[in-house]
Short mmCIF file of C-alpha atoms in Angstrom, two decimals:
data_model
loop_
_atom_site.label_atom_id
_atom_site.label_comp_id
_atom_site.label_asym_id
_atom_site.label_seq_id
_atom_site.Cartn_x
_atom_site.Cartn_y
_atom_site.Cartn_z
CA MET A 1 82.97 96.57 107.89
CA LYS A 2 85.95 98.23 109.51
CA LYS A 3 88.79 98.83 107.10
CA SER A 4 92.37 98.04 108.10
CA THR A 5 94.98 100.77 108.30
CA LEU A 6 98.23 100.85 106.38
CA SER A 7 100.15 100.78 109.67
CA SER A 8 98.43 97.59 110.87
CA ARG A 9 98.89 95.88 107.52
CA LEU A 10 102.55 96.86 107.44
CA TYR A 11 103.39 95.65 110.94
CA LYS A 12 101.46 92.39 110.37
CA THR A 13 103.44 91.78 107.19
CA LEU A 14 106.76 92.54 108.89
CA PHE A 15 105.89 90.36 111.88
CA LEU A 16 104.84 87.50 109.59
CA MET A 17 108.16 87.72 107.73
CA ILE A 18 110.10 87.72 111.02
CA ALA A 19 108.05 84.80 112.37
CA VAL A 20 108.55 82.73 109.20
CA THR A 21 112.29 83.46 109.26
CA ILE A 22 112.56 82.40 112.92
CA VAL A 23 110.59 79.17 112.36
CA ILE A 24 112.65 78.23 109.31
CA SER A 25 115.87 78.98 111.22
CA LEU A 26 114.70 76.90 114.19
CA ILE A 27 113.83 73.91 111.99
CA THR A 28 117.14 74.20 110.12
CA VAL A 29 119.19 74.32 113.34
CA ASP A 30 117.30 71.34 114.77
CA LEU A 31 117.85 69.24 111.64
CA PHE A 32 121.51 70.27 111.51
CA VAL A 33 122.13 69.31 115.17
CA GLU A 34 120.38 65.97 114.75
CA ASP A 35 122.35 65.23 111.61
CA ILE A 36 125.66 66.03 113.29
CA GLU A 37 124.75 63.93 116.34
CA TYR A 38 123.67 60.96 114.24
CA ASN A 39 126.76 61.04 112.02
CA ALA A 40 129.08 61.42 115.03
CA LEU A 41 127.55 58.40 116.78
CA ASN A 42 127.67 56.39 113.56
CA PHE A 43 131.33 57.27 113.12
CA GLU A 44 132.13 56.16 116.69
CA LEU A 45 130.21 52.91 116.31
CA ASN A 46 131.93 52.10 113.02
CA ALA A 47 135.28 52.70 114.70
CA ASP A 48 134.23 50.41 117.57
CA ALA A 49 133.12 47.78 115.04
CA GLU A 50 136.57 47.77 113.45
CA PHE A 51 138.09 47.32 116.88
CA PHE A 52 135.87 44.38 117.85
CA LYS A 53 136.48 42.64 114.51
CA THR A 54 140.13 42.18 115.55
CA HIS A 55 139.08 40.50 118.80
CA ILE A 56 136.89 37.73 117.37
CA ASP A 57 138.38 34.33 118.26
CA ASN A 58 137.89 31.31 115.94
CA GLY A 59 134.34 32.25 114.93
CA GLN A 60 132.85 31.62 118.39
CA PHE A 61 130.01 33.56 120.00
CA LYS A 62 131.34 36.49 121.91
CA ARG A 63 129.82 39.40 123.86
CA TRP A 64 131.37 42.66 125.09
CA ARG A 65 129.76 45.18 127.46
CA THR A 66 130.86 48.60 128.69
CA GLY A 67 129.03 51.47 130.41
CA ASN A 68 127.08 52.62 127.36
CA LEU A 69 128.17 50.14 124.67
CA GLU A 70 127.25 46.51 124.01
CA ALA A 71 128.75 44.39 121.22
CA VAL A 72 127.95 40.81 120.18
CA PHE A 73 129.46 38.50 117.56
CA LEU A 74 127.03 35.80 116.39
CA PRO A 75 128.54 33.08 114.17
CA SER A 76 126.66 32.00 111.08
CA GLY A 77 123.95 29.41 111.86
CA ALA A 78 123.89 30.24 115.58
CA ASP A 79 120.57 30.71 117.39
CA GLU A 80 119.55 34.38 117.86
CA THR A 81 118.01 33.60 121.25
CA ARG A 82 121.47 34.16 122.70
CA LEU A 83 121.27 37.78 121.57
CA PRO A 84 119.77 40.60 123.66
CA GLU A 85 116.16 41.14 122.63
CA PHE A 86 116.78 44.50 120.93
CA PHE A 87 119.21 42.76 118.47
CA ARG A 88 116.85 39.99 117.41
CA ASN A 89 115.03 39.68 114.08
CA ARG A 90 116.81 42.59 112.45
CA PRO A 91 118.29 42.50 108.93
CA ALA A 92 121.97 42.99 108.19
CA PRO A 93 123.26 45.52 107.45
CA PHE A 94 121.20 47.70 109.84
CA SER A 95 121.68 51.19 111.30
CA ALA A 96 118.99 53.13 113.20
CA GLU A 97 117.88 54.64 116.50
CA VAL A 98 115.80 52.28 118.63
CA THR A 99 113.88 53.05 121.82
CA VAL A 100 114.05 50.29 124.40
CA GLY A 101 112.07 51.08 127.52
CA ASN A 102 113.30 54.43 128.73
CA LYS A 103 116.55 54.16 126.80
CA THR A 104 117.48 55.31 123.32
CA LEU A 105 119.99 53.10 121.48
CA LEU A 106 121.87 53.52 118.21
CA ILE A 107 122.15 50.00 116.74
CA ILE A 108 124.49 48.89 113.94
CA ILE A 109 124.51 45.36 112.49
CA GLU A 110 127.21 44.23 110.03
CA LYS A 111 127.95 40.97 108.19
CA ILE A 112 131.45 39.51 108.60
CA ASP A 113 132.95 37.08 106.10
CA ASN A 114 136.01 35.91 108.03
CA PRO A 115 135.02 34.41 110.36
CA SER A 116 131.48 34.17 108.98
CA GLY A 117 128.81 35.79 111.14
CA LYS A 118 127.23 39.06 112.27
CA LEU A 119 128.58 41.80 114.49
CA PHE A 120 125.97 43.63 116.61
CA LEU A 121 126.72 46.97 118.28
CA ALA A 122 124.41 49.15 120.41
CA ARG A 123 125.36 52.45 122.00
CA ASP A 124 123.16 54.02 124.69
CA PHE A 125 122.88 57.78 124.03
CA THR A 126 119.88 58.48 126.28
CA ILE A 127 121.79 61.22 128.05
CA LEU A 128 122.55 62.91 124.73
CA GLU A 129 118.91 62.56 123.72
CA ARG A 130 117.78 64.24 126.94
CA ARG A 131 120.27 67.01 126.38
CA GLU A 132 118.92 67.36 122.86
CA VAL A 133 115.42 67.82 124.30
CA LEU A 134 116.75 70.52 126.62
CA VAL A 135 118.47 72.17 123.66
CA LYS A 136 115.20 72.11 121.71
CA ILE A 137 113.34 73.64 124.65
CA LEU A 138 116.03 76.31 124.84
CA LEU A 139 115.74 76.96 121.10
CA VAL A 140 111.95 77.25 121.33
CA SER A 141 112.29 79.66 124.27
CA ILE A 142 114.76 81.75 122.31
CA ALA A 143 112.39 81.66 119.32
CA MET A 144 109.49 82.90 121.48
CA ILE A 145 111.64 85.73 122.83
CA MET A 146 112.69 86.57 119.26
CA LEU A 147 109.03 86.51 118.17
CA ALA A 148 108.08 88.91 120.95
CA ALA A 149 110.98 91.16 120.03
CA GLY A 150 110.04 90.83 116.36
CA PHE A 151 106.48 91.87 117.16
CA MET A 152 107.71 95.00 118.91
CA VAL A 153 110.20 95.75 116.14
CA ALA A 154 107.53 95.23 113.44
CA LYS A 155 105.02 97.45 115.20
CA GLY A 156 107.59 100.16 115.89
CA SER A 157 108.91 99.99 112.32
CA ALA A 158 105.38 100.25 110.92
CA LYS A 159 104.68 103.32 113.04
CA LEU A 160 108.00 104.85 112.04
CA LEU A 161 107.40 104.19 108.34
CA THR A 162 103.81 105.48 108.33
CA ARG A 163 104.48 108.51 110.55
CA PRO A 164 105.28 110.87 107.63
CA LEU A 165 102.24 109.54 105.74
CA LYS A 166 99.97 110.26 108.72
CA ARG A 167 101.50 113.71 109.03
CA LEU A 168 100.88 114.34 105.35
CA SER A 169 97.28 113.16 105.72
CA ARG A 170 96.69 115.46 108.73
CA ASP A 171 98.18 118.44 106.88
CA ILE A 172 95.90 117.80 103.90
CA GLN A 173 92.81 117.51 106.14
CA LYS A 174 93.61 120.88 107.76
CA ILE A 175 93.45 122.69 104.41
CA GLN A 176 90.16 124.53 103.93
CA PRO A 177 89.00 125.17 100.36
CA GLY A 178 89.12 128.79 99.30
CA ILE A 179 91.07 131.35 97.32
CA ALA A 180 94.19 131.43 99.52
CA MET A 181 94.79 127.87 100.72
CA GLU A 182 97.67 126.91 102.95
CA ARG A 183 100.44 124.96 101.24
CA LEU A 184 101.96 121.70 102.44
CA THR A 185 105.46 121.81 103.89
CA ARG A 186 108.29 120.00 102.10
CA ASP A 187 110.47 119.17 105.11
CA TYR A 188 110.23 115.39 104.75
CA ARG A 189 113.23 113.08 104.95
CA ASP A 190 111.99 110.83 102.14
CA SER A 191 111.98 112.19 98.61
CA GLU A 192 108.71 110.37 97.80
CA PHE A 193 106.77 112.43 100.36
CA VAL A 194 108.44 115.61 99.13
CA GLU A 195 107.24 114.79 95.60
CA ILE A 196 103.69 114.14 96.90
CA ALA A 197 103.68 117.49 98.77
CA GLU A 198 104.95 119.35 95.69
CA SER A 199 102.34 117.68 93.45
CA PHE A 200 99.55 118.51 95.88
CA ASN A 201 100.73 122.12 96.15
CA ARG A 202 100.62 122.40 92.36
CA PHE A 203 97.09 121.02 92.45
CA LEU A 204 96.12 123.63 95.07
CA SER A 205 97.54 126.39 92.88
CA ALA A 206 95.50 125.17 89.92
CA LEU A 207 92.41 124.87 92.13
CA GLU A 208 92.85 128.42 93.44
CA SER A 209 93.14 129.69 89.89
CA HIS A 210 89.96 127.83 88.97
CA ILE A 211 88.09 129.23 92.00
CA GLN A 212 89.27 132.74 91.15
CA ARG A 213 87.99 132.37 87.58
CA GLU A 214 84.66 131.07 88.90
CA LYS A 215 84.28 134.03 91.26
CA SER A 216 85.13 136.44 88.45
CA PHE A 217 82.55 134.74 86.25
CA VAL A 218 79.88 134.93 88.98
CA LYS A 219 80.62 138.61 89.51
CA LEU A 220 80.28 139.36 85.80
CA ALA A 221 77.20 137.13 85.46
CA SER A 222 75.60 138.93 88.38
CA HIS A 223 75.82 142.24 86.53
CA GLU A 224 74.75 140.81 83.16
CA LEU A 225 71.69 139.05 84.64
CA ARG A 226 70.50 141.88 86.86
CA THR A 227 70.69 144.61 84.21
CA PRO A 228 68.02 143.26 81.80
CA LEU A 229 65.74 142.40 84.73
CA ALA A 230 66.04 145.96 86.04
CA ILE A 231 65.18 147.29 82.56
CA ILE A 232 62.09 145.07 82.35
CA SER A 233 60.95 146.15 85.83
CA GLY A 234 61.44 149.82 84.92
CA ALA A 235 59.53 149.41 81.67
CA LEU A 236 56.63 147.79 83.54
CA GLU A 237 56.46 150.69 85.98
CA ILE A 238 56.36 153.19 83.08
CA LEU A 239 53.52 151.28 81.44
CA GLU A 240 51.56 151.18 84.69
CA GLN A 241 52.08 154.93 85.26
CA ARG A 242 50.55 155.80 81.88
CA ARG A 243 47.20 154.31 83.01
CA ASP A 244 46.08 153.85 79.41
CA VAL A 245 46.19 150.05 79.26
CA SER A 246 43.10 147.89 79.23
CA GLN A 247 42.12 145.56 82.03
CA ASN A 248 43.24 142.52 80.00
CA ASP A 249 46.60 144.19 79.36
CA GLN A 250 46.92 144.94 83.07
CA ARG A 251 46.52 141.26 83.84
CA THR A 252 49.18 140.50 81.26
CA LEU A 253 51.49 143.12 82.76
CA GLN A 254 50.92 141.61 86.20
CA ARG A 255 51.93 138.22 84.89
CA ILE A 256 55.07 139.76 83.42
CA ARG A 257 55.80 141.50 86.75
CA ASN A 258 55.29 138.24 88.67
CA ALA A 259 57.54 136.37 86.27
CA THR A 260 60.15 139.14 86.51
CA ARG A 261 60.04 139.09 90.30
CA THR A 262 60.41 135.31 90.31
CA MET A 263 63.32 135.53 87.90
CA GLN A 264 65.00 138.18 90.07
CA GLU A 265 64.64 135.95 93.12
CA ASP A 266 65.88 132.92 91.20
CA THR A 267 68.83 134.91 89.87
CA GLU A 268 69.78 136.04 93.37
CA MET A 269 69.52 132.49 94.67
CA LEU A 270 71.55 131.07 91.80
CA LEU A 271 74.24 133.65 92.47
CA GLN A 272 74.21 132.74 96.16
CA LEU A 273 74.52 129.07 95.29
CA ALA A 274 77.37 129.86 92.93
CA ARG A 275 79.15 131.85 95.65
CA GLY A 276 78.61 129.01 98.12
CA LYS A 277 77.01 131.28 100.73
CA THR A 278 73.62 131.60 102.37
CA ALA A 279 73.37 134.56 104.74
CA LYS A 280 72.02 133.95 108.24
CA GLU A 281 69.69 136.92 108.02
CA ASP A 282 67.95 135.33 105.01
CA PHE A 283 66.44 132.68 107.32
CA ILE A 284 62.98 133.63 108.54
CA ALA A 285 59.81 131.89 109.63
CA PHE A 286 57.26 131.54 106.83
CA ASP A 287 54.14 129.57 106.07
CA MET A 288 54.97 126.52 103.94
CA VAL A 289 51.31 125.98 103.01
CA LYS A 290 50.87 129.51 101.69
CA LEU A 291 54.16 129.37 99.79
CA THR A 292 53.28 126.04 98.15
CA ILE A 293 49.84 127.25 97.08
CA GLU A 294 51.40 130.38 95.55
CA ILE A 295 53.91 128.25 93.62
CA VAL A 296 51.15 126.00 92.28
CA ALA A 297 49.12 129.06 91.19
CA ASP A 298 52.14 130.68 89.49
CA LEU A 299 52.90 127.46 87.60
CA GLY A 300 49.27 127.22 86.48
CA ASN A 301 49.34 130.83 85.22
CA SER A 302 52.65 130.33 83.42
CA CYS A 303 51.45 127.29 81.46
CA GLY A 304 47.86 126.36 80.71
CA ASN A 305 48.75 122.67 80.67
CA PHE A 306 49.79 122.88 84.35
CA LYS A 307 46.62 124.52 85.62
CA GLY A 308 44.40 122.51 87.95
CA ARG A 309 46.60 119.42 87.96
CA THR A 310 48.38 119.90 91.29
CA GLU A 311 46.77 118.86 94.58
CA VAL A 312 48.22 120.25 97.81
CA ILE A 313 47.49 118.18 100.93
CA TYR A 314 48.25 119.55 104.40
CA GLY A 315 47.14 118.77 107.91
CA SER A 316 46.80 122.32 109.23
CA ALA A 317 46.06 125.63 107.58
CA GLU A 318 49.41 127.03 108.71
CA LEU A 319 52.77 125.26 108.74
CA LEU A 320 55.64 127.50 109.87
CA VAL A 321 59.14 126.65 108.69
CA TYR A 322 62.34 128.46 109.62
CA SER A 323 64.51 128.66 106.50
CA ASN A 324 65.28 130.74 103.42
CA PRO A 325 61.93 131.26 101.64
CA ALA A 326 63.49 132.17 98.29
CA LEU A 327 65.56 128.96 98.24
CA VAL A 328 62.56 126.89 99.34
CA ARG A 329 60.43 128.53 96.63
CA MET A 330 62.99 127.62 93.98
CA LEU A 331 63.28 124.08 95.39
CA LEU A 332 59.54 123.36 95.35
CA ARG A 333 58.98 125.15 92.06
CA ASN A 334 61.58 122.99 90.29
CA LEU A 335 60.32 119.73 91.78
CA ILE A 336 56.63 120.43 91.09
CA LYS A 337 57.37 121.72 87.59
CA ASN A 338 59.51 118.65 86.88
CA ALA A 339 56.65 116.40 88.04
CA LEU A 340 54.08 118.24 85.86
CA MET A 341 56.33 118.02 82.82
CA HIS A 342 56.78 114.24 83.12
CA THR A 343 53.14 113.27 83.38
CA SER A 344 49.82 114.34 81.94
CA ALA A 345 48.03 113.16 85.10
CA ARG A 346 47.73 114.95 88.40
CA VAL A 347 50.56 115.74 90.81
CA GLN A 348 50.19 115.46 94.57
CA VAL A 349 52.12 117.57 97.09
CA GLN A 350 51.75 116.43 100.71
CA LEU A 351 53.10 118.79 103.40
CA GLY A 352 54.05 117.23 106.72
CA ARG A 353 55.63 118.65 109.83
CA LYS A 354 59.08 117.25 109.00
CA SER A 355 58.79 116.11 105.39
CA ILE A 356 57.36 117.00 102.00
CA HIS A 357 56.15 114.33 99.56
CA ILE A 358 55.81 115.14 95.87
CA ASP A 359 54.14 112.37 93.80
CA ASP A 360 53.53 112.20 90.09
CA PHE A 361 51.94 109.37 88.12
CA GLY A 362 54.09 109.45 85.00
CA SER A 363 56.54 106.96 83.49
CA GLY A 364 59.28 107.52 86.08
CA LEU A 365 62.75 109.03 85.99
CA PRO A 366 65.62 107.60 83.90
CA GLN A 367 67.37 104.74 85.64
CA SER A 368 70.69 106.64 85.56
CA VAL A 369 69.18 109.40 87.73
CA VAL A 370 67.59 106.92 90.17
CA SER A 371 70.87 104.98 90.51
CA GLN A 372 72.74 108.21 91.25
CA PHE A 373 70.32 108.94 94.10
CA SER A 374 70.79 105.42 95.50
CA GLN A 375 74.61 105.44 95.24
CA VAL A 376 75.50 109.03 96.15
CA PRO A 377 74.68 110.49 99.59
CA HIS A 378 72.35 113.48 99.43
CA LYS A 379 75.14 115.74 100.69
CA ALA A 380 77.67 114.66 98.06
CA PRO A 381 78.27 117.56 95.65
CA GLY A 382 77.66 116.78 92.02
CA GLY A 383 75.59 113.66 92.64
CA LEU A 384 73.18 114.68 89.85
CA GLN A 385 75.74 116.21 87.54
CA GLU A 386 74.45 114.19 84.58
CA SER A 387 70.75 114.86 85.20
CA SER A 388 68.58 117.84 84.34
CA PHE A 389 69.44 121.38 85.38
CA GLY A 390 66.32 121.58 87.54
CA LEU A 391 67.21 118.50 89.59
CA LEU A 392 70.76 119.73 89.96
CA ILE A 393 69.47 123.04 91.37
CA VAL A 394 67.18 121.06 93.70
CA GLN A 395 70.10 119.06 95.04
CA LEU A 396 72.29 122.13 95.55
CA ILE A 397 69.51 123.87 97.47
CA CYS A 398 68.97 120.81 99.70
CA GLU A 399 72.68 120.72 100.46
CA ARG A 400 72.66 124.41 101.35
CA LEU A 401 69.60 124.07 103.64
CA ASN A 402 70.83 120.80 105.15
CA TRP A 403 67.69 119.05 103.93
CA GLN A 404 67.59 115.47 102.69
CA LEU A 405 66.36 114.72 99.18
CA GLU A 406 65.36 111.13 98.40
CA ILE A 407 63.57 109.20 95.68
CA GLU A 408 61.20 106.83 97.48
CA HIS A 409 60.32 105.00 94.26
CA SER A 410 60.31 105.62 90.51
CA GLY A 411 58.79 103.42 87.86
CA SER A 412 55.93 102.95 85.46
CA SER A 413 53.44 103.96 88.17
CA GLY A 414 55.19 107.29 88.83
CA THR A 415 57.83 108.92 90.99
CA GLN A 416 57.82 110.05 94.61
CA PHE A 417 60.32 112.62 95.90
CA ILE A 418 60.71 113.05 99.66
CA ILE A 419 62.26 116.12 101.27
CA ARG A 420 63.15 115.61 104.92
CA MET A 421 63.61 118.67 107.12
CA PRO A 422 65.63 118.42 110.36
CA ASP A 423 64.09 119.96 113.47
CA CYS A 424 65.62 123.30 114.51
CA GLY A 425 65.15 122.51 118.18
CA GLN A 426 64.97 125.39 120.65
CA ASP A 427 67.72 127.50 119.09
CA VAL A 428 66.44 128.66 115.70
CA SER A 429 69.61 130.70 115.13
CA ILE A 430 71.62 127.59 114.37
CA LEU A 431 72.50 127.37 110.66
CA PRO A 432 71.99 125.58 108.43
CA CYS A 433 68.52 124.74 109.68
CA GLY A 434 65.42 123.61 107.86
CA GLY A 435 63.11 122.38 110.56
CA LEU A 436 59.95 123.77 112.06
CA GLU A 437 59.91 126.93 114.07
CA PRO A 438 59.35 126.04 117.76
#
């Protein structure tokens, strides 16, 4: 559903107000003119009635006619058939407009005591009525012109009023997040927009300070995490150089070396994620099948409960993917490990040419996590901020690789994650890319 803009809502409201004002004014003017016309004609007829009362002779029937006026005196008890038809069978007193054929008459009937009888007066004001129709047509024409002008004024006023808001919106959209962000200008005529710009600039300053602290933390964390890993690696090399360890101890040392190497890779990837960068040269073509089998073997060696429970299904012995292998390793490792931890049954990993399906047969994820996947787009940062650390890492990696992460279903029968990889096309240098190598 297309949402309305503030400008359209504003000009519609202004135009509606102008239209209502014009209609009310038109109705008021029409009622006022009709009232004045009616009262003026009534006043004239009453004056004529007073005149004719002085010309009634001895209570006899009498009739007067002029160009647009007709008056009749009917004595009491006389037959009304002598009256013109438009005077007959009407009560006294009487005052109203009456249409007779193509004429419009204003009729007044009064009782007279001396001599006893009724005085009938009718004034033809058809010409005035026709002029009134012309006046109404003129008023409606003027109202239509005013409505058209009101429409233009409303639309122009809406554009004028929303112009600084649109400018402010464009200036905000141009700002790129970073350490040194451009500030909004304050050269607005209205103080409200100046206050908004100042408030937003203060927010940018606070955001820059926060980003600077985060970068400083990442820099320090990088040193603190790498140092103990380097010490462990050095100690392993010394032990191997002594050549006095048993074969069982050598296998143990190899497990430690593998775990250390994995931790070094994970640390580097976490630092890259924290910095918000993934270097172009880190993208290479690698075999997804081989990588997945290695991850499953490492997980089985790291925990006896994981061993032999993961089934890897693939259509061909080699499936080349152009991406960052370290990030993909961390992604699959976290998803498969999460699946193994939430079920005691087997886990199935199905590798396709453009998607990866990871199925477990446990009790399903918490509803809060599932609802976050259904409500938040896969590219929205922080969509899993309340879930486990592993799933949060998975989402961040998918965002960085431009992959789509979805939960196909999750319930008492288990959970299925789907990772969708876009095709790189012919130009594998385009980043981010996570599709198949052509």
